mmCIF file of C-alpha atoms in Angstrom:
data_model
loop_
_atom_site.group_PDB
_atom_site.id
_atom_site.type_symbol
_atom_site.label_atom_id
_atom_site.label_comp_id
_atom_site.label_asym_id
_atom_site.label_seq_id
_atom_site.Cartn_x
_atom_site.Cartn_y
_atom_site.Cartn_z
ATOM 1 C CA UNK O 1 -35.831 -36.088 -6.450
ATOM 2 C CA UNK O 2 -33.876 -32.845 -6.598
ATOM 3 C CA UNK O 3 -35.726 -29.565 -6.408
ATOM 4 C CA UNK O 4 -36.065 -27.393 -9.478
ATOM 5 C CA UNK O 5 -36.227 -23.628 -9.434
ATOM 6 C CA UNK O 6 -37.956 -21.340 -11.841
ATOM 7 C CA UNK O 7 -35.316 -19.114 -13.456
ATOM 8 C CA UNK O 8 -37.656 -17.396 -15.868
ATOM 9 C CA UNK O 9 -36.549 -14.014 -14.434
ATOM 10 C CA UNK O 10 -33.207 -14.388 -16.215
ATOM 11 C CA UNK O 11 -32.815 -14.590 -20.000
ATOM 12 C CA UNK O 12 -31.704 -17.775 -21.692
ATOM 13 C CA UNK O 13 -28.029 -18.377 -21.037
ATOM 14 C CA UNK O 14 -27.332 -18.785 -24.756
ATOM 15 C CA UNK O 15 -28.364 -15.172 -25.393
ATOM 16 C CA UNK O 16 -27.141 -13.683 -22.092
ATOM 17 C CA UNK O 17 -23.588 -15.038 -22.282
ATOM 18 C CA UNK O 18 -21.859 -15.506 -25.647
ATOM 19 C CA UNK O 19 -19.215 -18.203 -25.437
ATOM 20 C CA UNK O 20 -15.628 -17.023 -25.881
ATOM 21 C CA UNK O 21 -12.630 -19.366 -25.804
ATOM 22 C CA UNK O 22 -10.724 -19.532 -22.530
ATOM 23 C CA UNK O 23 -6.937 -19.028 -22.506
ATOM 24 C CA UNK O 24 -5.321 -22.423 -22.142
ATOM 25 C CA UNK O 25 -3.343 -21.510 -19.015
ATOM 26 C CA UNK O 26 -5.902 -19.273 -17.287
ATOM 27 C CA UNK O 27 -9.340 -20.881 -17.339
ATOM 28 C CA UNK O 28 -10.279 -19.730 -13.822
ATOM 29 C CA UNK O 29 -9.572 -16.069 -14.477
ATOM 30 C CA UNK O 30 -11.539 -16.316 -17.728
ATOM 31 C CA UNK O 31 -14.514 -17.849 -15.878
ATOM 32 C CA UNK O 32 -14.414 -15.173 -13.181
ATOM 33 C CA UNK O 33 -14.288 -12.383 -15.752
ATOM 34 C CA UNK O 34 -17.156 -13.795 -17.842
ATOM 35 C CA UNK O 35 -19.438 -14.589 -14.896
ATOM 36 C CA UNK O 36 -18.722 -11.273 -13.178
ATOM 37 C CA UNK O 37 -19.723 -9.384 -16.329
ATOM 38 C CA UNK O 38 -22.859 -11.540 -16.631
ATOM 39 C CA UNK O 39 -23.862 -11.002 -12.996
ATOM 40 C CA UNK O 40 -23.318 -7.246 -13.139
ATOM 41 C CA UNK O 41 -25.304 -7.023 -16.390
ATOM 42 C CA UNK O 42 -28.301 -8.974 -15.044
ATOM 43 C CA UNK O 43 -28.343 -7.551 -11.533
ATOM 44 C CA UNK O 44 -31.498 -5.781 -10.353
ATOM 45 C CA UNK O 45 -32.610 -4.330 -7.028
ATOM 46 C CA UNK O 46 -33.880 -7.695 -5.800
ATOM 47 C CA UNK O 47 -32.324 -11.135 -5.369
ATOM 48 C CA UNK O 48 -32.839 -13.569 -8.258
ATOM 49 C CA UNK O 49 -32.106 -17.282 -8.736
ATOM 50 C CA UNK O 50 -28.916 -17.659 -10.804
ATOM 51 C CA UNK O 51 -27.944 -20.276 -13.381
ATOM 52 C CA UNK O 52 -26.774 -23.598 -11.989
ATOM 53 C CA UNK O 53 -23.073 -24.408 -11.959
ATOM 54 C CA UNK O 54 -23.578 -27.438 -14.199
ATOM 55 C CA UNK O 55 -25.410 -25.387 -16.804
ATOM 56 C CA UNK O 56 -22.706 -22.703 -16.674
ATOM 57 C CA UNK O 57 -19.895 -25.272 -16.950
ATOM 58 C CA UNK O 58 -21.509 -26.927 -19.960
ATOM 59 C CA UNK O 59 -22.196 -23.591 -21.655
ATOM 60 C CA UNK O 60 -18.676 -22.210 -21.070
ATOM 61 C CA UNK O 61 -17.078 -25.574 -21.904
ATOM 62 C CA UNK O 62 -15.126 -25.498 -18.659
ATOM 63 C CA UNK O 63 -14.654 -28.041 -15.841
ATOM 64 C CA UNK O 64 -17.320 -27.918 -13.134
ATOM 65 C CA UNK O 65 -14.594 -27.366 -10.520
ATOM 66 C CA UNK O 66 -13.363 -24.246 -12.353
ATOM 67 C CA UNK O 67 -16.874 -22.770 -12.452
ATOM 68 C CA UNK O 68 -17.373 -23.606 -8.744
ATOM 69 C CA UNK O 69 -14.169 -21.725 -7.840
ATOM 70 C CA UNK O 70 -15.237 -18.760 -9.979
ATOM 71 C CA UNK O 71 -18.623 -18.589 -8.256
ATOM 72 C CA UNK O 72 -16.882 -18.826 -4.876
ATOM 73 C CA UNK O 73 -14.824 -15.745 -5.779
ATOM 74 C CA UNK O 74 -17.891 -13.825 -6.976
ATOM 75 C CA UNK O 75 -19.619 -14.744 -3.729
ATOM 76 C CA UNK O 76 -16.709 -13.157 -1.847
ATOM 77 C CA UNK O 77 -17.197 -10.020 -3.980
ATOM 78 C CA UNK O 78 -20.868 -9.815 -2.963
ATOM 79 C CA UNK O 79 -22.410 -10.603 -6.355
ATOM 80 C CA UNK O 80 -23.611 -14.159 -5.740
ATOM 81 C CA UNK O 81 -24.743 -16.238 -2.773
ATOM 82 C CA UNK O 82 -24.595 -20.027 -2.675
ATOM 83 C CA UNK O 83 -27.271 -21.737 -0.575
ATOM 84 C CA UNK O 84 -26.263 -25.151 0.733
ATOM 85 C CA UNK O 85 -28.363 -27.943 -0.799
ATOM 86 C CA UNK O 86 -30.322 -25.427 -2.803
ATOM 87 C CA UNK O 87 -29.171 -23.053 -5.548
ATOM 88 C CA UNK O 88 -27.134 -19.938 -6.276
ATOM 89 C CA UNK O 89 -28.663 -16.493 -5.951
ATOM 90 C CA UNK O 90 -27.787 -13.334 -7.838
ATOM 91 C CA UNK O 91 -27.779 -10.741 -5.063
ATOM 92 C CA UNK O 92 -29.729 -7.552 -5.649
ATOM 93 C CA UNK O 93 -28.298 -4.074 -5.417
ATOM 94 C CA UNK O 94 -30.359 -3.482 -2.270
ATOM 95 C CA UNK O 95 -28.891 -6.486 -0.435
ATOM 96 C CA UNK O 96 -27.997 -5.496 3.130
ATOM 97 C CA UNK O 97 -25.049 -6.683 5.183
ATOM 98 C CA UNK O 98 -25.401 -7.935 8.747
ATOM 99 C CA UNK O 99 -22.834 -5.468 10.072
ATOM 100 C CA UNK O 100 -24.103 -2.122 11.324
ATOM 101 C CA UNK O 101 -21.442 -0.109 9.561
ATOM 102 C CA UNK O 102 -21.499 2.704 7.053
ATOM 103 C CA UNK O 103 -18.766 1.247 4.858
ATOM 104 C CA UNK O 104 -15.574 -0.778 4.603
ATOM 105 C CA UNK O 105 -12.244 0.684 3.495
ATOM 106 C CA UNK O 106 -9.490 -1.674 2.454
ATOM 107 C CA UNK O 107 -5.943 -0.768 3.478
ATOM 108 C CA UNK O 108 -3.124 -2.785 1.881
ATOM 109 C CA UNK O 109 -0.254 -3.074 4.362
ATOM 110 C CA UNK O 110 3.195 -4.327 3.385
ATOM 111 C CA UNK O 111 4.212 -6.959 5.958
ATOM 112 C CA UNK O 112 7.893 -5.952 5.837
ATOM 113 C CA UNK O 113 7.052 -2.311 6.587
ATOM 114 C CA UNK O 114 4.631 -3.223 9.378
ATOM 115 C CA UNK O 115 7.257 -5.431 10.983
ATOM 116 C CA UNK O 116 10.265 -3.115 10.831
ATOM 117 C CA UNK O 117 9.031 0.490 10.942
ATOM 118 C CA UNK O 118 7.590 2.431 13.845
ATOM 119 C CA UNK O 119 5.344 4.969 12.129
ATOM 120 C CA UNK O 120 3.741 2.555 9.692
ATOM 121 C CA UNK O 121 2.396 0.633 12.668
ATOM 122 C CA UNK O 122 1.128 3.820 14.304
ATOM 123 C CA UNK O 123 -0.676 4.976 11.178
ATOM 124 C CA UNK O 124 -2.383 1.607 10.632
ATOM 125 C CA UNK O 125 -3.595 1.465 14.239
ATOM 126 C CA UNK O 126 -4.727 5.090 14.517
ATOM 127 C CA UNK O 127 -6.461 5.020 11.130
ATOM 128 C CA UNK O 128 -8.734 2.192 12.223
ATOM 129 C CA UNK O 129 -9.681 3.956 15.457
ATOM 130 C CA UNK O 130 -10.354 7.292 13.734
ATOM 131 C CA UNK O 131 -12.569 5.960 10.941
ATOM 132 C CA UNK O 132 -14.516 3.742 13.316
ATOM 133 C CA UNK O 133 -15.783 6.951 14.935
ATOM 134 C CA UNK O 134 -17.726 7.421 11.678
ATOM 135 C CA UNK O 135 -18.920 3.771 11.653
ATOM 136 C CA UNK O 136 -16.409 2.976 8.902
ATOM 137 C CA UNK O 137 -14.391 -0.200 9.261
ATOM 138 C CA UNK O 138 -10.779 -0.586 8.123
ATOM 139 C CA UNK O 139 -10.027 -3.947 6.515
ATOM 140 C CA UNK O 140 -6.245 -4.387 6.776
ATOM 141 C CA UNK O 141 -4.992 -6.498 3.858
ATOM 142 C CA UNK O 142 -1.466 -7.760 4.531
ATOM 143 C CA UNK O 143 0.756 -8.665 1.605
ATOM 144 C CA UNK O 144 4.301 -9.892 1.033
ATOM 145 C CA UNK O 145 7.058 -8.393 -1.069
ATOM 146 C CA UNK O 146 6.174 -8.285 -4.800
ATOM 147 C CA UNK O 147 2.738 -9.803 -4.146
ATOM 148 C CA UNK O 148 1.197 -6.483 -5.195
ATOM 149 C CA UNK O 149 2.758 -6.919 -8.649
ATOM 150 C CA UNK O 150 0.585 -9.944 -9.412
ATOM 151 C CA UNK O 151 -2.704 -9.570 -11.281
ATOM 152 C CA UNK O 152 -4.303 -11.859 -8.696
ATOM 153 C CA UNK O 153 -3.629 -9.177 -6.063
ATOM 154 C CA UNK O 154 -6.445 -7.059 -7.546
ATOM 155 C CA UNK O 155 -8.856 -10.001 -7.348
ATOM 156 C CA UNK O 156 -7.768 -10.573 -3.756
ATOM 157 C CA UNK O 157 -8.561 -6.948 -2.862
ATOM 158 C CA UNK O 158 -12.001 -7.211 -4.472
ATOM 159 C CA UNK O 159 -12.820 -10.355 -2.509
ATOM 160 C CA UNK O 160 -12.812 -8.205 0.625
ATOM 161 C CA UNK O 161 -15.944 -6.412 -0.683
ATOM 162 C CA UNK O 162 -14.536 -2.996 0.064
ATOM 163 C CA UNK O 163 -16.269 0.297 -0.716
ATOM 164 C CA UNK O 164 -13.016 2.229 -1.028
ATOM 165 C CA UNK O 165 -9.305 1.537 -0.752
ATOM 166 C CA UNK O 166 -6.673 3.502 1.155
ATOM 167 C CA UNK O 167 -3.106 3.446 -0.166
ATOM 168 C CA UNK O 168 -0.282 4.677 2.055
ATOM 169 C CA UNK O 169 2.624 5.774 -0.167
ATOM 170 C CA UNK O 170 1.960 3.403 -3.086
ATOM 171 C CA UNK O 171 4.701 2.802 -5.625
ATOM 172 C CA UNK O 172 4.609 3.373 -9.367
ATOM 173 C CA UNK O 173 3.627 -0.179 -10.199
ATOM 174 C CA UNK O 174 0.527 0.165 -7.995
ATOM 175 C CA UNK O 175 -0.966 2.617 -10.508
ATOM 176 C CA UNK O 176 -2.161 -0.295 -12.646
ATOM 177 C CA UNK O 177 -4.054 -1.775 -9.686
ATOM 178 C CA UNK O 178 -5.472 1.655 -8.776
ATOM 179 C CA UNK O 179 -6.777 2.148 -12.325
ATOM 180 C CA UNK O 180 -8.250 -1.342 -12.551
ATOM 181 C CA UNK O 181 -10.009 -0.931 -9.202
ATOM 182 C CA UNK O 182 -11.421 2.379 -10.413
ATOM 183 C CA UNK O 183 -12.835 0.614 -13.477
ATOM 184 C CA UNK O 184 -14.534 -1.828 -11.109
ATOM 185 C CA UNK O 185 -16.116 0.956 -9.061
ATOM 186 C CA UNK O 186 -13.643 1.000 -6.136
ATOM 187 C CA UNK O 187 -12.228 4.454 -5.528
ATOM 188 C CA UNK O 188 -8.692 4.883 -4.172
ATOM 189 C CA UNK O 189 -7.618 7.439 -1.578
ATOM 190 C CA UNK O 190 -3.870 7.890 -1.941
ATOM 191 C CA UNK O 191 -1.478 9.259 0.661
ATOM 192 C CA UNK O 192 1.689 10.057 -1.262
ATOM 193 C CA UNK O 193 4.830 12.173 -1.475
ATOM 194 C CA UNK O 194 5.401 15.325 -3.488
ATOM 195 C CA UNK O 195 8.460 13.693 -5.073
ATOM 196 C CA UNK O 196 6.200 11.217 -6.908
ATOM 197 C CA UNK O 197 4.589 13.518 -9.520
ATOM 198 C CA UNK O 198 2.939 10.678 -11.466
ATOM 199 C CA UNK O 199 1.005 9.467 -8.418
ATOM 200 C CA UNK O 200 -2.346 11.327 -8.136
ATOM 201 C CA UNK O 201 -2.411 11.676 -4.335
ATOM 202 C CA UNK O 202 -5.349 13.190 -2.470
ATOM 203 C CA UNK O 203 -3.217 13.677 0.657
ATOM 204 C CA UNK O 204 0.220 14.950 -0.286
ATOM 205 C CA UNK O 205 3.181 15.005 2.112
ATOM 206 C CA UNK O 206 5.653 17.791 1.386
ATOM 207 C CA UNK O 207 9.141 16.930 2.665
ATOM 208 C CA UNK O 208 10.950 19.967 1.265
ATOM 209 C CA UNK O 209 10.589 22.113 4.448
ATOM 210 C CA UNK O 210 12.087 19.236 6.447
ATOM 211 C CA UNK O 211 15.009 18.962 4.026
ATOM 212 C CA UNK O 212 15.547 22.720 4.291
ATOM 213 C CA UNK O 213 15.772 22.338 8.068
ATOM 214 C CA UNK O 214 18.167 19.381 8.119
ATOM 215 C CA UNK O 215 20.612 20.537 5.448
ATOM 216 C CA UNK O 216 21.540 23.966 6.954
ATOM 217 C CA UNK O 217 21.747 22.315 10.379
ATOM 218 C CA UNK O 218 24.201 19.757 9.028
ATOM 219 C CA UNK O 219 26.252 22.338 7.138
ATOM 220 C CA UNK O 220 26.430 25.084 9.761
ATOM 221 C CA UNK O 221 26.423 23.064 12.979
ATOM 222 C CA UNK O 222 28.277 19.919 11.952
ATOM 223 C CA UNK O 223 30.319 21.066 8.948
ATOM 224 C CA UNK O 224 28.746 18.549 6.556
ATOM 225 C CA UNK O 225 29.930 18.962 2.959
ATOM 226 C CA UNK O 226 29.047 15.575 1.480
ATOM 227 C CA UNK O 227 26.123 13.161 1.883
ATOM 228 C CA UNK O 228 26.130 9.474 0.975
ATOM 229 C CA UNK O 229 22.664 8.489 -0.248
ATOM 230 C CA UNK O 230 22.138 4.775 0.298
ATOM 231 C CA UNK O 231 20.201 3.761 -2.810
ATOM 232 C CA UNK O 232 17.887 0.807 -2.568
ATOM 233 C CA UNK O 233 15.307 -0.317 -5.096
ATOM 234 C CA UNK O 234 14.342 1.595 -8.224
ATOM 235 C CA UNK O 235 11.433 3.145 -6.315
ATOM 236 C CA UNK O 236 13.716 5.514 -4.390
ATOM 237 C CA UNK O 237 14.964 7.307 -7.507
ATOM 238 C CA UNK O 238 12.458 10.228 -7.544
ATOM 239 C CA UNK O 239 13.010 10.827 -3.816
ATOM 240 C CA UNK O 240 16.785 10.814 -4.117
ATOM 241 C CA UNK O 241 16.696 13.085 -7.142
ATOM 242 C CA UNK O 242 14.567 15.648 -5.317
ATOM 243 C CA UNK O 243 16.751 15.521 -2.195
ATOM 244 C CA UNK O 244 19.860 15.989 -4.354
ATOM 245 C CA UNK O 245 18.313 19.101 -5.913
ATOM 246 C CA UNK O 246 17.568 20.626 -2.500
ATOM 247 C CA UNK O 247 21.025 19.701 -1.178
ATOM 248 C CA UNK O 248 22.759 21.291 -4.167
ATOM 249 C CA UNK O 249 21.034 24.593 -3.379
ATOM 250 C CA UNK O 250 22.736 24.474 0.036
ATOM 251 C CA UNK O 251 26.136 23.704 -1.453
ATOM 252 C CA UNK O 252 26.225 20.066 -0.314
ATOM 253 C CA UNK O 253 27.340 17.292 -2.653
ATOM 254 C CA UNK O 254 25.386 14.018 -2.755
ATOM 255 C CA UNK O 255 26.907 10.699 -3.803
ATOM 256 C CA UNK O 256 24.788 7.597 -4.280
ATOM 257 C CA UNK O 257 25.913 4.220 -2.959
ATOM 258 C CA UNK O 258 24.042 1.059 -3.910
ATOM 259 C CA UNK O 259 22.723 -0.738 -0.854
ATOM 260 C CA UNK O 260 24.230 -4.110 -0.025
ATOM 261 C CA UNK O 261 24.700 -6.247 3.104
ATOM 262 C CA UNK O 262 28.367 -5.217 3.152
ATOM 263 C CA UNK O 263 27.915 -1.453 2.691
ATOM 264 C CA UNK O 264 27.975 -0.423 6.367
ATOM 265 C CA UNK O 265 31.102 -2.517 6.910
ATOM 266 C CA UNK O 266 32.792 -0.974 3.882
ATOM 267 C CA UNK O 267 32.052 2.588 5.013
ATOM 268 C CA UNK O 268 33.256 1.811 8.538
ATOM 269 C CA UNK O 269 36.379 0.020 7.264
ATOM 270 C CA UNK O 270 40.065 0.659 7.710
ATOM 271 C CA UNK O 271 39.968 3.951 5.799
ATOM 272 C CA UNK O 272 37.401 6.062 7.667
ATOM 273 C CA UNK O 273 35.125 8.547 5.935
ATOM 274 C CA UNK O 274 35.840 12.240 6.507
ATOM 275 C CA UNK O 275 33.942 13.593 9.493
ATOM 276 C CA UNK O 276 32.281 16.068 7.126
ATOM 277 C CA UNK O 277 30.406 13.197 5.428
ATOM 278 C CA UNK O 278 26.852 12.302 6.449
ATOM 279 C CA UNK O 279 24.628 9.366 5.486
ATOM 280 C CA UNK O 280 20.965 9.514 4.414
ATOM 281 C CA UNK O 281 18.657 6.480 4.347
ATOM 282 C CA UNK O 282 15.546 6.800 2.167
ATOM 283 C CA UNK O 283 14.651 3.289 1.047
ATOM 284 C CA UNK O 284 12.884 0.831 3.376
ATOM 285 C CA UNK O 285 15.018 -2.176 2.470
ATOM 286 C CA UNK O 286 18.217 -0.162 2.366
ATOM 287 C CA UNK O 287 17.494 1.404 5.758
ATOM 288 C CA UNK O 288 16.992 -1.940 7.522
ATOM 289 C CA UNK O 289 19.856 -3.588 5.674
ATOM 290 C CA UNK O 290 22.257 -0.765 6.534
ATOM 291 C CA UNK O 291 21.146 -0.662 10.192
ATOM 292 C CA UNK O 292 20.737 -4.340 11.035
ATOM 293 C CA UNK O 293 23.041 -6.490 8.889
ATOM 294 C CA UNK O 294 26.270 -5.384 10.569
ATOM 295 C CA UNK O 295 25.449 -3.913 14.013
ATOM 296 C CA UNK O 296 29.093 -3.241 14.925
ATOM 297 C CA UNK O 297 29.735 -1.285 11.724
ATOM 298 C CA UNK O 298 26.471 0.638 12.061
ATOM 299 C CA UNK O 299 27.274 1.694 15.635
ATOM 300 C CA UNK O 300 30.762 2.758 14.587
ATOM 301 C CA UNK O 301 29.313 4.958 11.830
ATOM 302 C CA UNK O 302 26.551 6.317 14.094
ATOM 303 C CA UNK O 303 29.098 7.452 16.688
ATOM 304 C CA UNK O 304 31.102 9.447 14.139
ATOM 305 C CA UNK O 305 28.758 10.540 11.323
ATOM 306 C CA UNK O 306 25.367 12.213 11.068
ATOM 307 C CA UNK O 307 22.694 9.765 9.861
ATOM 308 C CA UNK O 308 19.344 10.840 8.452
ATOM 309 C CA UNK O 309 16.440 8.419 8.681
ATOM 310 C CA UNK O 310 14.576 10.035 5.832
ATOM 311 C CA UNK O 311 11.162 8.315 5.908
ATOM 312 C CA UNK O 312 10.637 6.060 8.874
ATOM 313 C CA UNK O 313 12.725 4.761 11.758
ATOM 314 C CA UNK O 314 13.447 1.026 11.818
ATOM 315 C CA UNK O 315 13.375 -0.928 15.051
ATOM 316 C CA UNK O 316 17.033 -1.286 16.104
ATOM 317 C CA UNK O 317 16.927 -3.293 19.347
ATOM 318 C CA UNK O 318 20.697 -3.411 19.912
ATOM 319 C CA UNK O 319 21.329 0.320 19.596
ATOM 320 C CA UNK O 320 21.595 2.541 22.707
ATOM 321 C CA UNK O 321 20.007 5.896 21.750
ATOM 322 C CA UNK O 322 22.848 8.007 23.162
ATOM 323 C CA UNK O 323 25.284 6.473 20.658
ATOM 324 C CA UNK O 324 23.410 7.869 17.643
ATOM 325 C CA UNK O 325 24.212 11.073 15.826
ATOM 326 C CA UNK O 326 21.066 11.227 13.783
ATOM 327 C CA UNK O 327 18.169 13.239 12.462
ATOM 328 C CA UNK O 328 14.691 11.882 11.854
ATOM 329 C CA UNK O 329 12.068 12.754 9.279
ATOM 330 C CA UNK O 330 8.671 11.573 10.489
ATOM 331 C CA UNK O 331 5.207 11.322 9.031
ATOM 332 C CA UNK O 332 2.715 13.799 10.519
ATOM 333 C CA UNK O 333 0.689 10.860 11.789
ATOM 334 C CA UNK O 334 -2.182 12.695 13.475
ATOM 335 C CA UNK O 335 -2.590 15.109 10.561
ATOM 336 C CA UNK O 336 -2.627 12.184 8.103
ATOM 337 C CA UNK O 337 -5.312 10.390 10.091
ATOM 338 C CA UNK O 338 -7.478 13.506 10.497
ATOM 339 C CA UNK O 339 -7.116 14.443 6.823
ATOM 340 C CA UNK O 340 -8.047 10.922 5.751
ATOM 341 C CA UNK O 341 -11.220 11.075 7.850
ATOM 342 C CA UNK O 342 -12.064 14.464 6.334
ATOM 343 C CA UNK O 343 -11.554 13.217 2.777
ATOM 344 C CA UNK O 344 -13.497 9.981 3.322
ATOM 345 C CA UNK O 345 -16.491 11.745 4.852
ATOM 346 C CA UNK O 346 -16.521 14.317 2.049
ATOM 347 C CA UNK O 347 -16.522 11.588 -0.585
ATOM 348 C CA UNK O 348 -19.298 9.697 1.176
ATOM 349 C CA UNK O 349 -21.363 12.894 1.163
ATOM 350 C CA UNK O 350 -20.791 13.231 -2.582
ATOM 351 C CA UNK O 351 -18.499 16.232 -2.193
ATOM 352 C CA UNK O 352 -15.173 16.733 -3.915
ATOM 353 C CA UNK O 353 -12.515 18.649 -2.006
ATOM 354 C CA UNK O 354 -9.064 19.675 -3.280
ATOM 355 C CA UNK O 355 -5.998 17.605 -2.340
ATOM 356 C CA UNK O 356 -4.784 18.160 1.213
ATOM 357 C CA UNK O 357 -1.134 19.134 1.578
ATOM 358 C CA UNK O 358 0.719 18.221 4.778
ATOM 359 C CA UNK O 359 4.277 19.013 5.875
ATOM 360 C CA UNK O 360 6.657 16.247 6.885
ATOM 361 C CA UNK O 361 8.086 16.542 10.389
ATOM 362 C CA UNK O 362 11.752 16.666 11.363
ATOM 363 C CA UNK O 363 13.581 16.121 14.641
ATOM 364 C CA UNK O 364 17.193 17.297 14.898
ATOM 365 C CA UNK O 365 19.669 15.513 17.192
ATOM 366 C CA UNK O 366 17.055 12.837 17.665
ATOM 367 C CA UNK O 367 17.103 10.484 20.620
ATOM 368 C CA UNK O 368 14.635 7.697 21.236
ATOM 369 C CA UNK O 369 14.812 5.729 24.509
ATOM 370 C CA UNK O 370 12.956 2.783 23.003
ATOM 371 C CA UNK O 371 13.696 1.334 19.552
ATOM 372 C CA UNK O 372 11.179 -1.478 19.749
#
């Protein structure tokens, strides 16, 4: 005979959870939303027995399998706990984790960027080491291209049971996720660029001083009069617009070229560009595409024209460093890591501090003996 549990601590399900129709194509998301709201509404300081899955399925008029998957997701979020052969518990607010840590910070990391770019890897590694000094664990959440556009991405982040989330240069479409996480009690710490005025960054990287160093150097030392801006996705537009404004103040004309696999070959073709023309790479995809798709054309351009890697340097294994005529804009990695630790500890202490402004770094006539 199966065991029965007294659930008198919880109100009758009929009064606690009004039945609303589930969308025909999204029953699981509906179940998660309804049960999450129910659990958060009934939660107390102590653990309580929760309604059985069969009772919930019957009440919500949903398949038992759908309710089981919803409860599995809420268990990953730390609201419920399933006991094998027993029942489901509603976890109390005072429930303790086994780990001896002060908190968990989620850090979404784009797999493409982690694979191809040097400084993104450094920041991810150093951030984990720095925050662990304060007993705070970094939970690195890898995602593929466009995966962060899906509504399910927010649910995936929440399943990691994070206390806070750290965004490194999020894009405009990530604002929806940031706002939804805020509504669910997860605060976002954003490391962003000054060129993205609609992104409310707590750590702001100012690239204008770096631009003001590169542009006079190009004009006075190398006679640059024109810059080709390799335009990638729509996300580069604010950055390119700002760079164009700074360049125009120095009397340098900017011309945008849409990135394509053939672009490097076209620019290095039979009719060479004037030596007074430089190339600037801002977009992640455009930078790797321009550098890696046609190695012979890239090397030909790099020997003759100044190239600006304007955010991060891709790994270019075939390229001898002495053949490059390039400048590099780099993230102030150590300052970013230290500022993040400062902001996180202030927030944990209940203190609000003003946004921290950092200056992007620049290296002229850059040489790197190792591209990997």
